[in-house]
mmCIF file of C-alpha atoms in Angstrom:
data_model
loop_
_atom_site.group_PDB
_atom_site.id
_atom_site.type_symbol
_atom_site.label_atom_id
_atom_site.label_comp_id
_atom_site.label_asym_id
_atom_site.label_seq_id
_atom_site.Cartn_x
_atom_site.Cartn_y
_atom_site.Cartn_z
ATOM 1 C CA UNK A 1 87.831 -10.304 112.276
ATOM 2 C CA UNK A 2 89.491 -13.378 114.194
ATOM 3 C CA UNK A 3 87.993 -16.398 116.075
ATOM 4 C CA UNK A 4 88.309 -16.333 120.400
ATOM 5 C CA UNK A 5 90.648 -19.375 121.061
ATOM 6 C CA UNK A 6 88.604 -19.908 123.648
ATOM 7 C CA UNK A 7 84.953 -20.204 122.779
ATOM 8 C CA UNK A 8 85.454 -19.467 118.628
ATOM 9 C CA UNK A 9 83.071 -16.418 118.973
ATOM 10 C CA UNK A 10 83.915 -13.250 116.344
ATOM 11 C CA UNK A 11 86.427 -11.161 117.404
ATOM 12 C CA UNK A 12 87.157 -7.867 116.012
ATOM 13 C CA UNK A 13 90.885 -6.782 115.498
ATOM 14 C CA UNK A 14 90.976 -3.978 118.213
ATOM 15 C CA UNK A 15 89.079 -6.067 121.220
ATOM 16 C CA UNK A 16 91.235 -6.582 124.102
ATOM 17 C CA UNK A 17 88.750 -9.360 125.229
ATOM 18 C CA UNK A 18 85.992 -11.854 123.765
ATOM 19 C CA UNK A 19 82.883 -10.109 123.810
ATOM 20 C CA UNK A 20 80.590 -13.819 124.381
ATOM 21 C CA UNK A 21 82.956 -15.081 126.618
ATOM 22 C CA UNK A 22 85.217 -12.701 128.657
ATOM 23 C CA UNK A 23 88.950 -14.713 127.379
ATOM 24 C CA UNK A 24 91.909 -11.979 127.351
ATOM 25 C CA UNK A 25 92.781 -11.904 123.655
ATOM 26 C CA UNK A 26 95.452 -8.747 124.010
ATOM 27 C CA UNK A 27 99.142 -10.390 124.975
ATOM 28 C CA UNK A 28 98.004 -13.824 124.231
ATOM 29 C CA UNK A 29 101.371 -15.628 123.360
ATOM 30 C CA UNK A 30 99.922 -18.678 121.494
ATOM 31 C CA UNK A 31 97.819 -19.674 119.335
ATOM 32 C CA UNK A 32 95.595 -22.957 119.428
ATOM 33 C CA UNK A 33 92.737 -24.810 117.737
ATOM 34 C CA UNK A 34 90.142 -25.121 120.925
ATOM 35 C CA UNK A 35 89.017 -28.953 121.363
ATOM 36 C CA UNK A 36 85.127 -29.446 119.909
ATOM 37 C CA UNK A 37 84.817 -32.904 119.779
ATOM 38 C CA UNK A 38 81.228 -31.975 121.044
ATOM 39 C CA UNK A 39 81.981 -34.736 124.238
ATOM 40 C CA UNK A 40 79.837 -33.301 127.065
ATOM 41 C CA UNK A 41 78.764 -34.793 129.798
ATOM 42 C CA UNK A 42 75.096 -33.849 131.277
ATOM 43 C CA UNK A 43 74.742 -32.275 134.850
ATOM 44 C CA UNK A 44 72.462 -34.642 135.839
ATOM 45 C CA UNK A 45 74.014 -37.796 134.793
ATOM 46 C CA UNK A 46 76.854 -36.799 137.674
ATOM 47 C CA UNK A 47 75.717 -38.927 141.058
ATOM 48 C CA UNK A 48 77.262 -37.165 143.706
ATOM 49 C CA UNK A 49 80.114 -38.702 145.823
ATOM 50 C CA UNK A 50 79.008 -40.217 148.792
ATOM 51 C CA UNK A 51 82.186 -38.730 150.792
ATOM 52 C CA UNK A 52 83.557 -35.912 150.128
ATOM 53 C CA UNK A 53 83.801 -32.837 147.669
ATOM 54 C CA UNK A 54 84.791 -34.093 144.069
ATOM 55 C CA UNK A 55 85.049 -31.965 140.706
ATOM 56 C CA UNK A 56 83.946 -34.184 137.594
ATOM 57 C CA UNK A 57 85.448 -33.231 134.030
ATOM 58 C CA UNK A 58 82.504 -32.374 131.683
ATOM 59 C CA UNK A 59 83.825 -30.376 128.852
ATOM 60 C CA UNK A 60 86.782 -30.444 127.353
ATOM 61 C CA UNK A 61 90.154 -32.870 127.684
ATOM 62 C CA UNK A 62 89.498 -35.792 129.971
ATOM 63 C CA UNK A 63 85.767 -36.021 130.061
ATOM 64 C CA UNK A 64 84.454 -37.771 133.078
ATOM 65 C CA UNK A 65 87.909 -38.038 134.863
ATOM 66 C CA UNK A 66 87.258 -37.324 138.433
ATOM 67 C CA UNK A 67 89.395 -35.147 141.230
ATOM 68 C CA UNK A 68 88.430 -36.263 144.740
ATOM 69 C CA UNK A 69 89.415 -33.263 147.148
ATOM 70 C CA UNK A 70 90.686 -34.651 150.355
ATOM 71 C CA UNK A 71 93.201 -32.416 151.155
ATOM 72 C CA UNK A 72 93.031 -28.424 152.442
ATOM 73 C CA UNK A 73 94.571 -27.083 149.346
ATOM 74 C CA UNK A 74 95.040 -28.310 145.633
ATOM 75 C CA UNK A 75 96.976 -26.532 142.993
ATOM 76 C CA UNK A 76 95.432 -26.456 139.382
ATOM 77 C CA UNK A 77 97.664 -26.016 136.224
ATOM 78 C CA UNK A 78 98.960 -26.938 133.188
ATOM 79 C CA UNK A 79 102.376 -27.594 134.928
ATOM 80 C CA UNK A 80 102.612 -31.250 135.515
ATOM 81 C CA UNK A 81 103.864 -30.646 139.314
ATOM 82 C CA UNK A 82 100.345 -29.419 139.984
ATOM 83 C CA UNK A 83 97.739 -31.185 142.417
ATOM 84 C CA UNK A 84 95.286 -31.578 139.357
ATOM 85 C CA UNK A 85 97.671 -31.607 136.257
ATOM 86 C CA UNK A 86 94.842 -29.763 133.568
ATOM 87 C CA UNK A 87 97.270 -30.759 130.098
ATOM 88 C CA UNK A 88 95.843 -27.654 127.714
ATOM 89 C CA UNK A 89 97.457 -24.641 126.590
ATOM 90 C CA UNK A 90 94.277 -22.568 127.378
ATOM 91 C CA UNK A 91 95.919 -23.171 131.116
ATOM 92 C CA UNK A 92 98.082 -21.087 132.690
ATOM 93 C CA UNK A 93 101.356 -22.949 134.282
ATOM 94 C CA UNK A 94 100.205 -22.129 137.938
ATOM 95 C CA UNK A 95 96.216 -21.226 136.968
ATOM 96 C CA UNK A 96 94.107 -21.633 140.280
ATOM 97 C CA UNK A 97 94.164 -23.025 144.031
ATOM 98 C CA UNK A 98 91.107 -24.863 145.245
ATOM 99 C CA UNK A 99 91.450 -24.369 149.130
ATOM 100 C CA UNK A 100 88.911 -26.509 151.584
ATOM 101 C CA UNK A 101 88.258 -24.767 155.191
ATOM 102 C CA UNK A 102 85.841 -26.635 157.745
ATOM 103 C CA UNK A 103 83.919 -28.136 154.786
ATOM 104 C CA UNK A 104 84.102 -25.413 152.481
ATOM 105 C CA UNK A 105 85.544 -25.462 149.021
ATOM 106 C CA UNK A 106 86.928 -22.425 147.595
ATOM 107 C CA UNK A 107 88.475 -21.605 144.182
ATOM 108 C CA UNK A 108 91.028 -18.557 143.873
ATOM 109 C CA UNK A 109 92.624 -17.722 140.405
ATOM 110 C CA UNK A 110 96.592 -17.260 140.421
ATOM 111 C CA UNK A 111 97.149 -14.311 138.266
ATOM 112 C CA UNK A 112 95.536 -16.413 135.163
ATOM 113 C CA UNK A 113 95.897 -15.291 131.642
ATOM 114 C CA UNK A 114 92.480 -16.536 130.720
ATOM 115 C CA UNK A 115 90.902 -16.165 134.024
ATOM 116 C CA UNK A 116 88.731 -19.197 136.293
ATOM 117 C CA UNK A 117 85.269 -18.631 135.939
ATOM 118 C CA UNK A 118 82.440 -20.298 138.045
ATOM 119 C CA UNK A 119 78.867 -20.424 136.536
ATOM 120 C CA UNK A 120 80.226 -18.536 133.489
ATOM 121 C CA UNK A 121 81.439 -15.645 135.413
ATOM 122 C CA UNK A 122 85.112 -14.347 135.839
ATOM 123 C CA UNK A 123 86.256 -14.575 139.403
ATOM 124 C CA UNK A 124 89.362 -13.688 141.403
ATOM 125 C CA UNK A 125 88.042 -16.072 144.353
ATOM 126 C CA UNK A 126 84.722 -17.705 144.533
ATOM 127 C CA UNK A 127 83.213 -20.486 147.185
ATOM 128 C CA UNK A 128 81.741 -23.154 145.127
ATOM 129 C CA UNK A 129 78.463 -25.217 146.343
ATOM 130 C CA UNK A 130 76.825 -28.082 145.019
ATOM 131 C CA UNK A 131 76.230 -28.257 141.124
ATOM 132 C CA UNK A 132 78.623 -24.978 140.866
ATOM 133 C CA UNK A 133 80.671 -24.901 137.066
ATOM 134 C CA UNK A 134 84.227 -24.315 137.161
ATOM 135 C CA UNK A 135 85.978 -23.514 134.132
ATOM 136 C CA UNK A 136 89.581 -23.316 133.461
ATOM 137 C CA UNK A 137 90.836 -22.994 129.856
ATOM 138 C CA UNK A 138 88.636 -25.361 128.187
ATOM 139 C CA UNK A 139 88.102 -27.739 131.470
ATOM 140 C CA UNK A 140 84.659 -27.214 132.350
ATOM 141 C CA UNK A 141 84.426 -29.048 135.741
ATOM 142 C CA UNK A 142 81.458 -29.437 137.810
ATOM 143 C CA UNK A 143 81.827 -29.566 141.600
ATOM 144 C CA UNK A 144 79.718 -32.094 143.740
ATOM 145 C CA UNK A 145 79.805 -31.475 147.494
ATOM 146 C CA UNK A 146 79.409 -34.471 148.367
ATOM 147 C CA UNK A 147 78.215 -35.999 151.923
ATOM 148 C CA UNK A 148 79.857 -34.215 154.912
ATOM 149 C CA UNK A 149 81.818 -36.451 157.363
#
């Protein structure tokens, strides 16, 4: 038995996948001690932007940094060219695009190799709405909508 770099859950030796939390564990090309410095920040301590759509850092590296989304499309990644530079090796190089469409915000995984997941489930593309989780690697973002213009 081995540990899910993701979530540390058991793993048995012929899973292809973490049974609590969904992470690819077949082909995985590195291995990594997952951050649990136990920082969290609570849902409801989050005031929501008074302009515009905003995802706040709540698990994970950079707790509390902020990504205000003023733009129609924002790459996410571990590469630092990205829109929203996410500097973990549970991200992908290219992981997600977060597009926004006459006020709508939209995430869309990019071929992952641990997968974007909103409100703990996997997604290939998901709209988000107010209070929604994202999670990419071990970013757990939540998304505030925000007041429409």
């Amino acid at each position: 038995m081995s540990e899910c770099p993701a979530c540390g859950a058991r793993v048995g030796a012929d899973d292809k996948s973490c049974p609590s939390c969904g992470v690819r564990i077949e082909g995985t090309t590195l291995k990594f001690a997952p951050v649990r410095d136990g920082s969290v920040v609570a849902r409801e301590s989050i005031a929501a932007p008074e302009e515009g759509p905003v995802l706040v850092v709540r698990k994970g590296p950079e707790v509390g940094e902020r990504f205000y989304l003023d733009a129609d499309e924002y790459s996410l990644g571990r590469d630092p060219g990205c829109d929203i530079f996410l500097n973990d090796v549970t991200v992908s190089r290219r992981h997600a695009l977060l597009q926004l469409q006459g006020g709508a915000v939209s995430v869309r995984d990019t071929g992952s190799l641990n997968g974007t997941y909103v409100n703990g489930v996997r997604v290939d593309s998901a709209p988000l709405e107010n209070g929604d989780i994202v999670q990419i690697g071990t970013f757990q973002m939540i998304f505030m909508a925000g007041e429409q213009k």
